[in-house]
mmCIF file of C-alpha atoms in Angstrom:
data_model
loop_
_atom_site.group_PDB
_atom_site.id
_atom_site.type_symbol
_atom_site.label_atom_id
_atom_site.label_comp_id
_atom_site.label_asym_id
_atom_site.label_seq_id
_atom_site.Cartn_x
_atom_site.Cartn_y
_atom_site.Cartn_z
ATOM 1 C CA UNK F 118 0.000 0.000 0.000
ATOM 2 C CA UNK F 119 1.282 3.441 -0.919
ATOM 3 C CA UNK F 120 0.071 6.620 0.695
ATOM 4 C CA UNK F 121 1.073 10.072 -0.505
ATOM 5 C CA UNK F 122 0.009 13.184 1.337
ATOM 6 C CA UNK F 123 0.808 16.217 -0.787
ATOM 7 C CA UNK F 124 0.010 18.627 2.004
ATOM 8 C CA UNK F 125 -2.588 20.437 4.017
ATOM 9 C CA UNK F 126 -2.805 24.044 5.113
ATOM 10 C CA UNK F 127 -5.587 25.080 7.389
ATOM 11 C CA UNK F 128 -6.303 28.620 8.529
ATOM 12 C CA UNK F 129 -9.162 29.266 10.889
ATOM 13 C CA UNK F 130 -10.102 32.711 12.174
ATOM 14 C CA UNK F 131 -13.049 33.061 14.510
ATOM 15 C CA UNK F 132 -14.349 36.456 15.493
ATOM 16 C CA UNK F 133 -17.146 37.167 17.942
ATOM 17 C CA UNK F 134 -18.920 40.236 16.556
ATOM 18 C CA UNK F 135 -21.691 40.512 19.132
ATOM 19 C CA UNK F 136 -20.701 39.326 22.550
ATOM 20 C CA UNK F 137 -22.665 38.063 25.498
ATOM 21 C CA UNK F 138 -23.793 40.184 28.393
ATOM 22 C CA UNK F 139 -22.475 37.463 30.709
ATOM 23 C CA UNK F 140 -19.055 38.692 31.760
ATOM 24 C CA UNK F 141 -17.273 35.508 32.782
ATOM 25 C CA UNK F 142 -14.535 34.142 30.513
ATOM 26 C CA UNK F 143 -15.845 32.140 27.569
ATOM 27 C CA UNK F 144 -14.195 29.460 25.413
ATOM 28 C CA UNK F 145 -13.015 30.563 21.980
ATOM 29 C CA UNK F 146 -15.730 29.660 19.490
ATOM 30 C CA UNK F 147 -14.313 27.288 16.889
ATOM 31 C CA UNK F 148 -15.619 24.717 14.415
ATOM 32 C CA UNK F 149 -13.829 22.241 12.187
ATOM 33 C CA UNK F 150 -14.345 23.589 8.645
ATOM 34 C CA UNK F 151 -12.767 20.691 6.747
ATOM 35 C CA UNK F 152 -15.019 19.744 3.785
ATOM 36 C CA UNK F 153 -16.441 16.591 5.388
ATOM 37 C CA UNK F 154 -16.870 17.978 8.918
ATOM 38 C CA UNK F 155 -20.490 18.904 8.178
ATOM 39 C CA UNK F 156 -21.332 15.198 8.083
ATOM 40 C CA UNK F 157 -20.958 15.057 11.863
ATOM 41 C CA UNK F 158 -23.043 16.881 14.448
ATOM 42 C CA UNK F 159 -20.353 17.947 16.909
ATOM 43 C CA UNK F 160 -21.427 21.041 18.890
ATOM 44 C CA UNK F 161 -19.140 24.011 19.522
ATOM 45 C CA UNK F 162 -17.686 24.679 22.968
ATOM 46 C CA UNK F 163 -19.573 27.056 25.235
ATOM 47 C CA UNK F 164 -19.347 28.417 28.775
ATOM 48 C CA UNK F 165 -21.091 26.418 31.487
ATOM 49 C CA UNK F 166 -23.056 29.280 33.095
ATOM 50 C CA UNK F 167 -26.668 29.726 31.984
ATOM 51 C CA UNK F 168 -28.413 33.049 31.428
ATOM 52 C CA UNK F 169 -30.687 34.600 34.073
ATOM 53 C CA UNK F 170 -34.412 33.979 33.650
ATOM 54 C CA UNK F 171 -35.850 36.007 30.779
ATOM 55 C CA UNK F 172 -32.481 37.249 29.491
ATOM 56 C CA UNK F 173 -31.759 37.040 25.770
ATOM 57 C CA UNK F 174 -28.285 36.837 24.224
ATOM 58 C CA UNK F 175 -27.158 36.873 20.594
ATOM 59 C CA UNK F 176 -23.765 36.396 18.979
ATOM 60 C CA UNK F 177 -22.384 36.345 15.441
ATOM 61 C CA UNK F 178 -19.252 34.347 14.616
ATOM 62 C CA UNK F 179 -17.245 34.388 11.380
ATOM 63 C CA UNK F 180 -14.630 31.815 10.329
ATOM 64 C CA UNK F 181 -12.591 31.176 7.183
ATOM 65 C CA UNK F 182 -10.565 28.099 6.257
ATOM 66 C CA UNK F 183 -8.265 27.550 3.295
ATOM 67 C CA UNK F 184 -7.315 23.926 2.742
ATOM 68 C CA UNK F 185 -5.123 21.988 0.325
ATOM 69 C CA UNK F 186 -4.884 18.259 1.024
ATOM 70 C CA UNK F 187 -4.186 15.448 -1.426
ATOM 71 C CA UNK F 188 -3.813 11.786 -0.461
ATOM 72 C CA UNK F 189 -4.112 8.455 -2.236
ATOM 73 C CA UNK F 190 -3.440 4.809 -1.627
ATOM 74 C CA UNK F 191 -4.452 1.484 -3.150
ATOM 75 C CA UNK F 192 -8.063 1.800 -1.920
ATOM 76 C CA UNK F 193 -8.995 5.471 -2.017
ATOM 77 C CA UNK F 194 -8.019 8.959 -3.098
ATOM 78 C CA UNK F 195 -8.815 12.357 -1.591
ATOM 79 C CA UNK F 196 -8.416 15.827 -3.060
ATOM 80 C CA UNK F 197 -9.438 18.870 -1.005
ATOM 81 C CA UNK F 198 -8.528 22.207 -2.549
ATOM 82 C CA UNK F 199 -10.647 25.236 -1.732
ATOM 83 C CA UNK F 200 -11.803 27.769 0.810
ATOM 84 C CA UNK F 201 -14.758 27.745 3.203
ATOM 85 C CA UNK F 202 -16.393 30.683 4.964
ATOM 86 C CA UNK F 203 -18.789 30.136 7.854
ATOM 87 C CA UNK F 204 -20.977 32.783 9.492
ATOM 88 C CA UNK F 205 -22.931 31.533 12.493
ATOM 89 C CA UNK F 206 -25.835 33.134 14.335
ATOM 90 C CA UNK F 207 -26.211 31.906 17.914
ATOM 91 C CA UNK F 208 -29.198 32.821 20.097
ATOM 92 C CA UNK F 209 -29.647 31.993 23.789
ATOM 93 C CA UNK F 210 -32.558 32.527 26.167
ATOM 94 C CA UNK F 211 -32.874 32.076 29.938
ATOM 95 C CA UNK F 212 -35.861 29.763 30.033
ATOM 96 C CA UNK F 213 -36.105 29.260 33.807
ATOM 97 C CA UNK F 214 -33.809 29.294 36.823
ATOM 98 C CA UNK F 215 -30.634 27.427 35.697
ATOM 99 C CA UNK F 216 -32.290 26.384 32.408
ATOM 100 C CA UNK F 217 -31.367 27.802 29.014
ATOM 101 C CA UNK F 218 -32.496 27.311 25.423
ATOM 102 C CA UNK F 219 -29.834 27.636 22.723
ATOM 103 C CA UNK F 220 -30.081 27.792 18.929
ATOM 104 C CA UNK F 221 -27.375 28.043 16.278
ATOM 105 C CA UNK F 222 -27.686 28.407 12.503
ATOM 106 C CA UNK F 223 -24.668 28.694 10.169
ATOM 107 C CA UNK F 224 -24.376 30.102 6.660
ATOM 108 C CA UNK F 225 -21.645 28.367 4.626
ATOM 109 C CA UNK F 226 -19.856 29.199 1.397
ATOM 110 C CA UNK F 227 -17.437 26.854 -0.402
ATOM 111 C CA UNK F 228 -15.385 28.503 -3.151
ATOM 112 C CA UNK F 229 -11.916 28.861 -4.655
ATOM 113 C CA UNK F 230 -11.037 31.705 -2.332
ATOM 114 C CA UNK F 231 -8.469 34.463 -2.217
ATOM 115 C CA UNK F 232 -5.918 33.121 0.275
ATOM 116 C CA UNK F 233 -3.859 30.760 -1.897
ATOM 117 C CA UNK F 234 -1.273 33.388 -2.898
ATOM 118 C CA UNK F 235 -0.893 34.991 0.567
ATOM 119 C CA UNK F 236 -0.419 31.530 2.107
ATOM 120 C CA UNK F 237 2.324 30.652 -0.370
ATOM 121 C CA UNK F 238 4.017 34.023 0.283
ATOM 122 C CA UNK F 239 3.899 33.391 4.021
ATOM 123 C CA UNK F 240 5.447 29.953 3.566
ATOM 124 C CA UNK F 241 8.176 31.387 1.313
ATOM 125 C CA UNK F 242 8.954 34.130 3.842
ATOM 126 C CA UNK F 243 9.726 31.585 6.564
ATOM 127 C CA UNK F 244 11.139 28.861 4.332
ATOM 128 C CA UNK F 245 8.171 26.542 4.897
ATOM 129 C CA UNK F 246 7.031 23.912 2.369
ATOM 130 C CA UNK F 247 3.864 24.556 0.375
ATOM 131 C CA UNK F 248 2.934 20.877 0.324
ATOM 132 C CA UNK F 249 2.293 20.866 -3.421
ATOM 133 C CA UNK F 250 -0.210 23.725 -3.494
ATOM 134 C CA UNK F 251 2.190 25.758 -5.667
ATOM 135 C CA UNK F 252 1.719 23.181 -8.460
ATOM 136 C CA UNK F 253 -1.984 23.913 -8.997
ATOM 137 C CA UNK F 254 -3.689 27.145 -10.144
ATOM 138 C CA UNK F 255 -4.888 29.578 -7.502
ATOM 139 C CA UNK F 256 -8.584 30.007 -6.783
ATOM 140 C CA UNK F 257 -9.691 26.462 -7.582
ATOM 141 C CA UNK F 258 -12.388 24.558 -5.739
ATOM 142 C CA UNK F 259 -12.002 20.797 -5.992
ATOM 143 C CA UNK F 260 -13.413 18.715 -3.151
ATOM 144 C CA UNK F 261 -13.420 15.081 -4.218
ATOM 145 C CA UNK F 262 -13.174 11.582 -2.776
ATOM 146 C CA UNK F 263 -13.128 8.211 -4.530
ATOM 147 C CA UNK F 264 -13.125 4.625 -3.271
ATOM 148 C CA UNK F 265 -14.759 1.331 -4.313
ATOM 149 C CA UNK F 266 -17.698 1.946 -1.938
ATOM 150 C CA UNK F 267 -18.280 5.713 -2.152
ATOM 151 C CA UNK F 268 -17.363 8.773 -4.167
ATOM 152 C CA UNK F 269 -18.273 12.428 -4.569
ATOM 153 C CA UNK F 270 -16.976 15.495 -6.367
ATOM 154 C CA UNK F 271 -17.663 19.190 -5.887
ATOM 155 C CA UNK F 272 -16.008 21.552 -8.368
ATOM 156 C CA UNK F 273 -18.343 24.573 -8.275
ATOM 157 C CA UNK F 274 -18.790 27.298 -5.681
ATOM 158 C CA UNK F 275 -21.930 27.243 -3.584
ATOM 159 C CA UNK F 276 -23.434 28.836 -0.508
ATOM 160 C CA UNK F 277 -26.453 28.520 1.738
ATOM 161 C CA UNK F 278 -27.697 27.681 5.208
ATOM 162 C CA UNK F 279 -26.201 24.778 7.115
ATOM 163 C CA UNK F 280 -27.748 22.488 9.732
ATOM 164 C CA UNK F 281 -29.804 24.074 12.513
ATOM 165 C CA UNK F 282 -28.653 23.182 16.020
ATOM 166 C CA UNK F 283 -31.039 23.346 19.021
ATOM 167 C CA UNK F 284 -30.067 22.570 22.614
ATOM 168 C CA UNK F 285 -31.423 22.637 26.162
ATOM 169 C CA UNK F 286 -28.858 23.507 28.847
ATOM 170 C CA UNK F 287 -29.174 22.807 32.583
ATOM 171 C CA UNK F 288 -26.754 24.344 35.083
ATOM 172 C CA UNK F 289 -26.193 21.620 37.684
ATOM 173 C CA UNK F 290 -23.606 23.185 40.005
ATOM 174 C CA UNK F 291 -21.784 26.418 40.743
ATOM 175 C CA UNK F 292 -19.716 28.154 43.386
ATOM 176 C CA UNK F 293 -18.265 31.661 43.522
ATOM 177 C CA UNK F 294 -16.169 31.300 40.356
ATOM 178 C CA UNK F 295 -17.008 27.983 38.689
ATOM 179 C CA UNK F 296 -19.958 26.485 36.817
ATOM 180 C CA UNK F 297 -20.957 23.008 35.662
ATOM 181 C CA UNK F 298 -23.768 22.365 33.178
ATOM 182 C CA UNK F 299 -25.187 19.593 31.019
ATOM 183 C CA UNK F 300 -26.399 20.114 27.455
ATOM 184 C CA UNK F 301 -28.701 17.951 25.317
ATOM 185 C CA UNK F 302 -29.137 18.895 21.687
ATOM 186 C CA UNK F 303 -30.266 17.951 18.213
ATOM 187 C CA UNK F 304 -28.854 18.992 14.835
ATOM 188 C CA UNK F 305 -31.572 19.186 12.202
ATOM 189 C CA UNK F 306 -30.801 18.380 8.572
ATOM 190 C CA UNK F 307 -31.531 21.838 7.141
ATOM 191 C CA UNK F 308 -28.288 22.036 5.129
ATOM 192 C CA UNK F 309 -27.665 20.572 1.683
ATOM 193 C CA UNK F 310 -25.658 17.359 2.077
ATOM 194 C CA UNK F 311 -24.598 17.209 -1.588
ATOM 195 C CA UNK F 312 -23.114 20.694 -1.328
ATOM 196 C CA UNK F 313 -21.294 19.793 1.919
ATOM 197 C CA UNK F 314 -23.364 22.127 4.082
ATOM 198 C CA UNK F 315 -24.978 19.442 6.261
ATOM 199 C CA UNK F 316 -25.084 15.812 7.281
ATOM 200 C CA UNK F 317 -28.347 14.861 5.574
ATOM 201 C CA UNK F 318 -29.800 13.441 8.806
ATOM 202 C CA UNK F 319 -30.587 14.387 12.390
ATOM 203 C CA UNK F 320 -27.839 14.058 14.981
ATOM 204 C CA UNK F 321 -28.290 14.004 18.770
ATOM 205 C CA UNK F 322 -25.711 14.759 21.430
ATOM 206 C CA UNK F 323 -25.078 15.168 25.155
ATOM 207 C CA UNK F 324 -22.248 17.228 26.592
ATOM 208 C CA UNK F 325 -20.961 18.394 29.974
ATOM 209 C CA UNK F 326 -19.455 21.867 30.245
ATOM 210 C CA UNK F 327 -17.253 23.275 32.996
ATOM 211 C CA UNK F 328 -16.062 26.880 33.351
ATOM 212 C CA UNK F 329 -14.058 28.670 36.026
#
């Protein structure tokens, strides 16, 4: 078996544009923006404290990822070359004492992007390898996978809403500077699976969050 990985470069920038009124430290909002990550319903990190009863909170997060990854072996081949932008709206509401309702809806765009040349310049400045990305034209989108049991190809830009995420959060413990909460959620299949904006099915999850 022969495996060749030509290279991968991943840049993720997350910016909170509208921040919470809750003033305790919060985890950095981040999501995996690799092309196939939308097939899985993993929730983003969040602080453990819940909002006071009747309080509403909204936040807007923006992320961009530029990826170039090529791999093949005797059974399968992968080619990921493109750029993904993700803008997420998150809304929270204090439902009752120590109970919170949370909703999150992303807008996703897959395209050729504008970061190929700056990334190569950055690598050249520090003497870093480009992993083969210098051998292909800039601004391409080519997300493809092939194996005997499954295959897909996406070579055109596209954008639209991703999967809607709804969760119920229960704060189970706190002291003067620490919080512990449990979260149960569902990810609804509102995104287009063929355009890599969703999983194509509902996903359910449970998580425990701790903040201090």
